[in-house]
Amino acid sequence: MIPAVSIVGKSGSGKTTLIEKLIHELRQRGYRVATIKHNRHGFDIDHEGKDSWRHKKAGAQMTVIASPIQVAIIEDTERDYEISELIENYIHDVDIILIEGFKGNAYPKIEVFRSEVGHELLYIPHNNYVAIASDQPFNIGIPSFDINNVTGIADLIENSILNTT
Amino acid sequence: MIPAVSIVGKSGSGKTTLIEKLIHELRQRGYRVATIKHNRHGFDIDHEGKDSWRHKKAGAQMTVIASPIQVAIIEDTERDYEISELIENYIHDVDIILIEGFKGNAYPKIEVFRSEVGHELLYIPHNNYVAIASDQPFNIGIPSFDINNVTGIADLIENSILNTT
């Protein structure tokens, strides 16, 4: 089981920005990081007119694009996979997974909250929330970090998610 | 082993166009098709500024984007994989694989040739070339199809690649 943590929060709260900073920080600490992003309304990933785009558009169920340094795969699925299935099917050779955009999941969660974006936390007790990252302090029984305290949040991930065995 | 055929030919000969037509035709015949495209000089697949693009750019070794109908993966590799490795690692649940852009491979090959693009075939005897698709006929001991004869080429794929057991 690869350790995973979900970064949740309302739209515009700064989830992607925090994830970017955490990727940098965790890589600097020597960890290999994978990310998972869920788009409920589908996604548009390739560039119109490229060969791979034309393959997929023509009806290929799956298109693999390979280069000396990267591989990309675009494939049709018959349903919306659970995070656990995505991890099992696609993720390998990393130390930690940062998940963005699945709210109702069982993984440890860090909520990003900015007061200008929302008035209430998504946080629900006993739902595996391990921390809040916010522009204001919260006193709700789980660690509350300043949203820019990437070192502190990475320490928490390292101590409570990565090194728990 | 999933059957695979490589569509080869000089740049501009019409490989992608033939692959598009073959995908349509093979799907109509009830086959699920995967494609593999190799880009020696790397590829640029995601759109700048998208969350998944930001994850990968920030240093994620691997980014998975999921939706209810599709999954995409972009991952760093430590080297240029062989086709057989790409197939083994990434391709599943399809009936046939169409490969574009790997010339020196051991898979059955169909060469696309247009006289305005080149003067000589890539074709080498005893190198698993199974057909030529061209705007001119060739008499070299393997089937030669008109480049627009997609039905004929798909028949050949069906008979000599798909149903050989």
Coordinates of C-alpha atoms in Angstrom, one line a residue:
Chain A
M1 CA 0.0 0.0 0.0
I2 CA 1.5 3.3 -1.1
P3 CA 0.7 6.0 1.5
A4 CA -1.7 8.6 0.2
V5 CA -3.2 11.9 1.5
S6 CA -6.1 13.8 0.0
I7 CA -5.9 17.6 -0.3
V8 CA -9.5 18.8 -0.1
G9 CA -11.2 22.2 0.0
K10 CA -13.7 24.4 -1.8
S11 CA -13.0 25.5 -5.3
G12 CA -10.5 28.4 -5.3
S13 CA -9.2 27.6 -1.9
G14 CA -5.7 26.9 -3.2
K15 CA -5.6 23.1 -3.3
T16 CA -3.4 23.0 -6.4
T17 CA -1.0 25.6 -5.1
L18 CA -0.5 23.7 -1.9
I19 CA 0.0 20.5 -3.8
E20 CA 2.6 22.2 -6.0
K21 CA 4.5 23.3 -2.9
L22 CA 4.2 20.0 -1.2
I23 CA 5.5 18.2 -4.3
H24 CA 8.6 20.5 -4.3
E25 CA 9.1 20.0 -0.6
L26 CA 8.6 16.2 -0.6
R27 CA 10.9 15.8 -3.5
Q28 CA 13.6 17.8 -1.8
R29 CA 13.3 15.4 1.1
G30 CA 13.9 12.5 -1.3
Y31 CA 10.4 11.2 -1.8
R32 CA 9.0 10.2 -5.2
V33 CA 5.5 11.8 -5.5
A34 CA 2.5 10.8 -7.6
T35 CA -0.6 12.9 -7.9
I36 CA -4.2 12.1 -8.7
K37 CA -6.7 14.7 -10.0
H38 CA -10.4 14.0 -10.5
N39 CA -12.4 16.0 -13.0
R40 CA -16.1 15.2 -12.6
H41 CA -16.9 16.8 -15.9
G42 CA -14.2 15.0 -17.9
F43 CA -10.9 16.4 -19.2
D44 CA -9.3 17.5 -22.3
I45 CA -5.7 16.6 -22.2
D46 CA -4.1 16.2 -25.6
H47 CA -3.6 18.9 -28.3
E48 CA -5.9 18.9 -31.3
G49 CA -4.3 17.7 -34.4
K50 CA -1.4 15.8 -32.8
D51 CA -1.0 12.2 -34.0
S52 CA -2.0 10.8 -30.6
W53 CA -5.0 13.1 -30.4
R54 CA -6.1 11.8 -33.9
H55 CA -5.7 8.2 -32.8
K56 CA -7.9 8.7 -29.7
K57 CA -10.4 10.8 -31.6
A58 CA -10.7 8.1 -34.3
G59 CA -11.9 5.7 -31.7
A60 CA -8.9 4.0 -30.1
Q61 CA -9.9 2.7 -26.7
M62 CA -6.5 3.5 -25.5
T63 CA -3.5 5.5 -26.8
V64 CA 0.0 5.3 -25.4
I65 CA 2.5 8.0 -26.3
A66 CA 6.1 7.2 -25.5
S67 CA 9.3 9.2 -25.5
P68 CA 12.8 8.5 -24.1
I69 CA 11.8 10.3 -20.9
Q70 CA 8.1 10.1 -20.5
V71 CA 5.1 7.9 -21.2
A72 CA 1.5 9.1 -21.4
I73 CA -1.7 7.0 -21.6
I74 CA -5.2 8.1 -22.4
E75 CA -7.8 5.4 -22.0
D76 CA -11.6 5.0 -22.0
T77 CA -13.1 3.5 -18.8
E78 CA -16.5 2.0 -18.4
R79 CA -17.1 3.8 -15.1
D80 CA -15.7 6.3 -12.6
Y81 CA -13.0 4.5 -10.7
E82 CA -12.5 4.7 -7.0
I83 CA -9.3 6.2 -5.8
S84 CA -8.2 2.8 -4.6
E85 CA -8.7 1.3 -8.0
L86 CA -6.8 4.2 -9.7
I87 CA -3.9 3.6 -7.3
E88 CA -3.9 -0.1 -7.8
N89 CA -4.2 0.1 -11.6
Y90 CA -1.9 3.0 -12.4
I91 CA 0.4 4.1 -9.6
H92 CA 3.7 2.4 -9.1
D93 CA 7.3 3.2 -8.0
V94 CA 6.5 6.2 -5.8
D95 CA 6.7 6.9 -2.1
I96 CA 3.6 9.0 -1.6
I97 CA 0.4 10.0 -3.5
L98 CA -1.2 13.4 -3.2
I99 CA -4.9 13.3 -4.2
E100 CA -6.8 16.4 -5.4
G101 CA -10.5 16.5 -6.0
F102 CA -12.2 13.6 -4.3
K103 CA -14.0 14.8 -1.2
G104 CA -15.8 11.8 0.0
N105 CA -12.9 9.4 0.4
A106 CA -11.5 7.4 3.3
Y107 CA -7.9 8.6 2.9
P108 CA -6.3 10.9 5.4
K109 CA -7.4 14.4 4.4
I110 CA -5.9 17.9 4.7
E111 CA -8.4 20.7 4.2
V112 CA -7.3 23.9 2.6
F113 CA -9.4 26.8 3.8
R114 CA -9.2 30.5 2.9
S115 CA -11.6 32.8 4.6
E116 CA -12.2 34.8 1.5
V117 CA -13.4 31.7 -0.3
G118 CA -15.8 30.1 2.2
H119 CA -17.2 30.6 5.6
E120 CA -17.4 27.0 6.7
L121 CA -15.0 24.1 6.8
L122 CA -15.7 20.9 4.9
Y123 CA -14.2 19.2 8.0
I124 CA -16.4 16.6 9.6
P125 CA -15.2 15.0 12.8
H126 CA -14.1 11.3 12.6
N127 CA -13.7 11.5 8.9
N128 CA -10.0 11.0 8.7
Y129 CA -9.1 14.8 8.6
V130 CA -5.6 15.0 9.8
A131 CA -5.0 18.8 9.5
I132 CA -6.3 22.2 8.3
A133 CA -4.1 24.5 6.2
S134 CA -5.7 28.0 6.4
D135 CA -5.2 31.7 6.6
Q136 CA -6.8 31.7 10.0
P137 CA -6.2 29.4 13.0
F138 CA -8.7 26.7 13.9
N139 CA -9.1 25.0 17.3
I140 CA -11.0 21.9 16.4
G141 CA -8.7 19.1 17.8
I142 CA -6.6 18.5 14.7
P143 CA -3.4 20.4 13.8
S144 CA -4.0 23.8 12.1
F145 CA -1.2 25.1 9.9
D146 CA -0.8 28.5 8.2
I147 CA -1.5 27.8 4.5
N148 CA 2.1 28.9 3.6
N149 CA 3.7 26.7 6.3
V150 CA 4.7 24.0 3.7
T151 CA 7.5 22.7 6.0
G152 CA 5.1 22.1 8.8
I153 CA 2.5 20.4 6.6
A154 CA 5.3 18.3 5.0
D155 CA 6.5 17.3 8.5
L156 CA 3.0 16.2 9.4
I157 CA 2.8 14.1 6.1
E158 CA 6.2 12.7 6.8
N159 CA 5.4 11.8 10.4
S160 CA 1.7 10.7 10.2
I161 CA 1.4 9.4 6.7
L162 CA 4.8 8.3 5.4
N163 CA 6.5 6.9 8.5
T164 CA 3.7 5.2 10.4
T165 CA 5.1 1.7 10.4
Chain B
M1 CA 0.0 -11.7 -26.2
I2 CA -2.2 -9.0 -27.8
P3 CA -1.7 -9.0 -31.6
A4 CA 0.1 -5.9 -32.8
V5 CA 0.9 -4.4 -36.2
S6 CA 3.3 -1.5 -36.9
I7 CA 2.4 1.1 -39.5
V8 CA 5.7 2.4 -40.8
G9 CA 6.7 4.9 -43.5
K10 CA 8.6 8.1 -44.1
S11 CA 7.4 11.3 -42.4
G12 CA 4.5 12.7 -44.4
S13 CA 3.6 9.4 -46.0
G14 CA 0.2 9.2 -44.3
K15 CA 0.7 6.8 -41.4
T16 CA -1.6 8.6 -39.0
T17 CA -4.3 9.0 -41.7
L18 CA -4.2 5.2 -42.4
I19 CA -4.2 4.5 -38.7
E20 CA -7.3 6.7 -38.2
K21 CA -9.1 4.8 -41.0
L22 CA -8.0 1.4 -39.7
I23 CA -9.3 2.3 -36.2
H24 CA -12.7 3.2 -37.6
E25 CA -12.8 0.0 -39.7
L26 CA -11.6 -2.4 -37.0
R27 CA -14.0 -0.9 -34.5
Q28 CA -16.8 -1.4 -36.9
R29 CA -15.8 -5.0 -37.1
G30 CA -16.1 -5.2 -33.3
Y31 CA -12.5 -5.0 -32.3
R32 CA -11.2 -2.9 -29.4
V33 CA -8.1 -1.0 -30.7
A34 CA -5.2 0.5 -28.8
T35 CA -2.5 2.6 -30.4
I36 CA 1.1 3.4 -29.5
K37 CA 2.9 6.5 -30.8
H38 CA 6.6 7.1 -30.3
N39 CA 8.0 10.6 -30.3
R40 CA 11.8 10.5 -30.2
H41 CA 12.0 14.2 -29.3
G42 CA 9.5 14.0 -26.4
F43 CA 5.9 15.2 -26.3
D44 CA 3.8 17.9 -24.8
I45 CA 0.5 16.5 -23.9
D46 CA -1.3 18.5 -21.2
H47 CA -2.5 22.1 -21.4
E48 CA -0.5 24.7 -19.6
G49 CA -2.1 26.0 -16.4
K50 CA -4.4 23.0 -15.9
D51 CA -4.2 21.4 -12.4
S52 CA -2.7 18.2 -13.7
W53 CA -0.2 20.2 -15.8
R54 CA 0.8 22.1 -12.6
H55 CA 1.2 18.8 -10.7
K56 CA 3.5 17.3 -13.3
K57 CA 5.4 20.6 -13.8
A58 CA 6.0 20.9 -10.0
G59 CA 7.8 17.6 -10.1
A60 CA 5.4 14.8 -9.7
Q61 CA 6.9 11.6 -11.1
M62 CA 3.5 10.5 -12.2
T63 CA 0.1 12.3 -12.5
V64 CA -3.2 10.5 -13.0
I65 CA -6.2 12.4 -14.2
A66 CA -9.5 10.6 -13.8
S67 CA -13.1 11.3 -15.0
P68 CA -16.2 9.2 -15.2
I69 CA -15.3 8.1 -18.7
Q70 CA -11.5 8.4 -19.1
V71 CA -8.3 8.1 -17.3
A72 CA -5.0 9.7 -18.4
I73 CA -1.5 9.1 -16.9
I74 CA 1.6 11.0 -17.5
E75 CA 4.8 9.5 -16.0
D76 CA 8.5 10.0 -16.1
T77 CA 10.5 7.0 -17.2
E78 CA 14.2 6.3 -16.6
R79 CA 14.7 5.2 -20.3
D80 CA 13.1 4.7 -23.7
Y81 CA 10.9 1.6 -23.4
E82 CA 10.8 -1.1 -26.0
I83 CA 7.4 -1.6 -27.6
S84 CA 7.1 -4.9 -25.9
E85 CA 7.6 -3.2 -22.5
L86 CA 5.0 -0.5 -23.3
I87 CA 2.5 -3.2 -24.2
E88 CA 3.2 -5.2 -21.1
N89 CA 3.1 -2.3 -18.8
Y90 CA 0.3 -0.2 -20.2
I91 CA -2.0 -2.0 -22.7
H92 CA -4.9 -4.1 -21.6
D93 CA -8.4 -5.1 -22.6
V94 CA -8.0 -4.6 -26.3
D95 CA -8.0 -6.9 -29.3
I96 CA -5.3 -5.3 -31.4
I97 CA -2.6 -2.7 -31.2
L98 CA -1.7 -0.4 -34.0
I99 CA 1.8 1.0 -33.6
E100 CA 3.1 4.3 -35.2
G101 CA 6.6 5.5 -35.2
F102 CA 9.0 2.7 -34.3
K103 CA 10.7 1.5 -37.4
G104 CA 13.2 -1.0 -36.1
N105 CA 10.9 -3.4 -34.4
A106 CA 10.1 -7.1 -34.8
Y107 CA 6.3 -6.7 -35.1
P108 CA 4.5 -7.3 -38.3
K109 CA 4.8 -4.1 -40.4
I110 CA 2.7 -2.4 -43.0
E111 CA 4.6 0.2 -45.0
V112 CA 2.8 3.3 -46.1
F113 CA 4.4 4.8 -49.3
R114 CA 3.4 7.8 -51.4
S115 CA 5.5 8.5 -54.4
E116 CA 5.5 12.2 -53.8
V117 CA 7.1 11.8 -50.4
G118 CA 9.9 9.3 -51.1
H119 CA 11.5 7.3 -53.9
E120 CA 12.5 4.2 -52.0
L121 CA 10.6 1.9 -49.7
L122 CA 11.8 1.3 -46.2
Y123 CA 10.9 -2.3 -46.9
I124 CA 13.7 -4.8 -46.3
P125 CA 13.1 -8.5 -47.1
H126 CA 12.7 -11.0 -44.2
N127 CA 12.0 -8.2 -41.7
N128 CA 8.4 -9.0 -41.0
Y129 CA 6.9 -6.6 -43.6
V130 CA 3.4 -8.0 -44.3
A131 CA 2.1 -5.5 -46.8
I132 CA 2.6 -2.2 -48.6
A133 CA -0.1 0.5 -48.7
S134 CA 0.8 2.9 -51.6
D135 CA -0.4 5.1 -54.4
Q136 CA 1.5 2.8 -56.8
P137 CA 1.6 -1.0 -57.0
F138 CA 4.6 -2.9 -55.9
N139 CA 5.6 -6.4 -57.0
I140 CA 7.9 -7.4 -54.2
G141 CA 6.4 -10.7 -52.9
I142 CA 4.2 -9.2 -50.2
P143 CA 0.6 -7.9 -50.7
S144 CA 0.4 -4.4 -52.1
F145 CA -2.7 -2.4 -51.4
D146 CA -4.0 0.9 -52.7
I147 CA -3.4 3.4 -49.8
N148 CA -7.2 4.1 -49.7
N149 CA -8.2 0.4 -49.7
V150 CA -8.9 0.3 -46.0
T151 CA -11.2 -2.7 -46.3
G152 CA -8.5 -4.7 -47.9
I153 CA -5.8 -3.7 -45.4
A154 CA -8.2 -4.4 -42.5
D155 CA -9.0 -7.9 -44.1
L156 CA -5.2 -8.6 -44.1
I157 CA -4.9 -7.5 -40.5
E158 CA -7.9 -9.6 -39.5
N159 CA -6.6 -12.7 -41.4
S160 CA -2.9 -12.6 -40.8
I161 CA -2.6 -10.7 -37.5
L162 CA -5.8 -11.2 -35.5
N163 CA -7.0 -14.7 -36.4
T164 CA -3.8 -16.6 -36.6
T165 CA -4.4 -19.2 -33.9

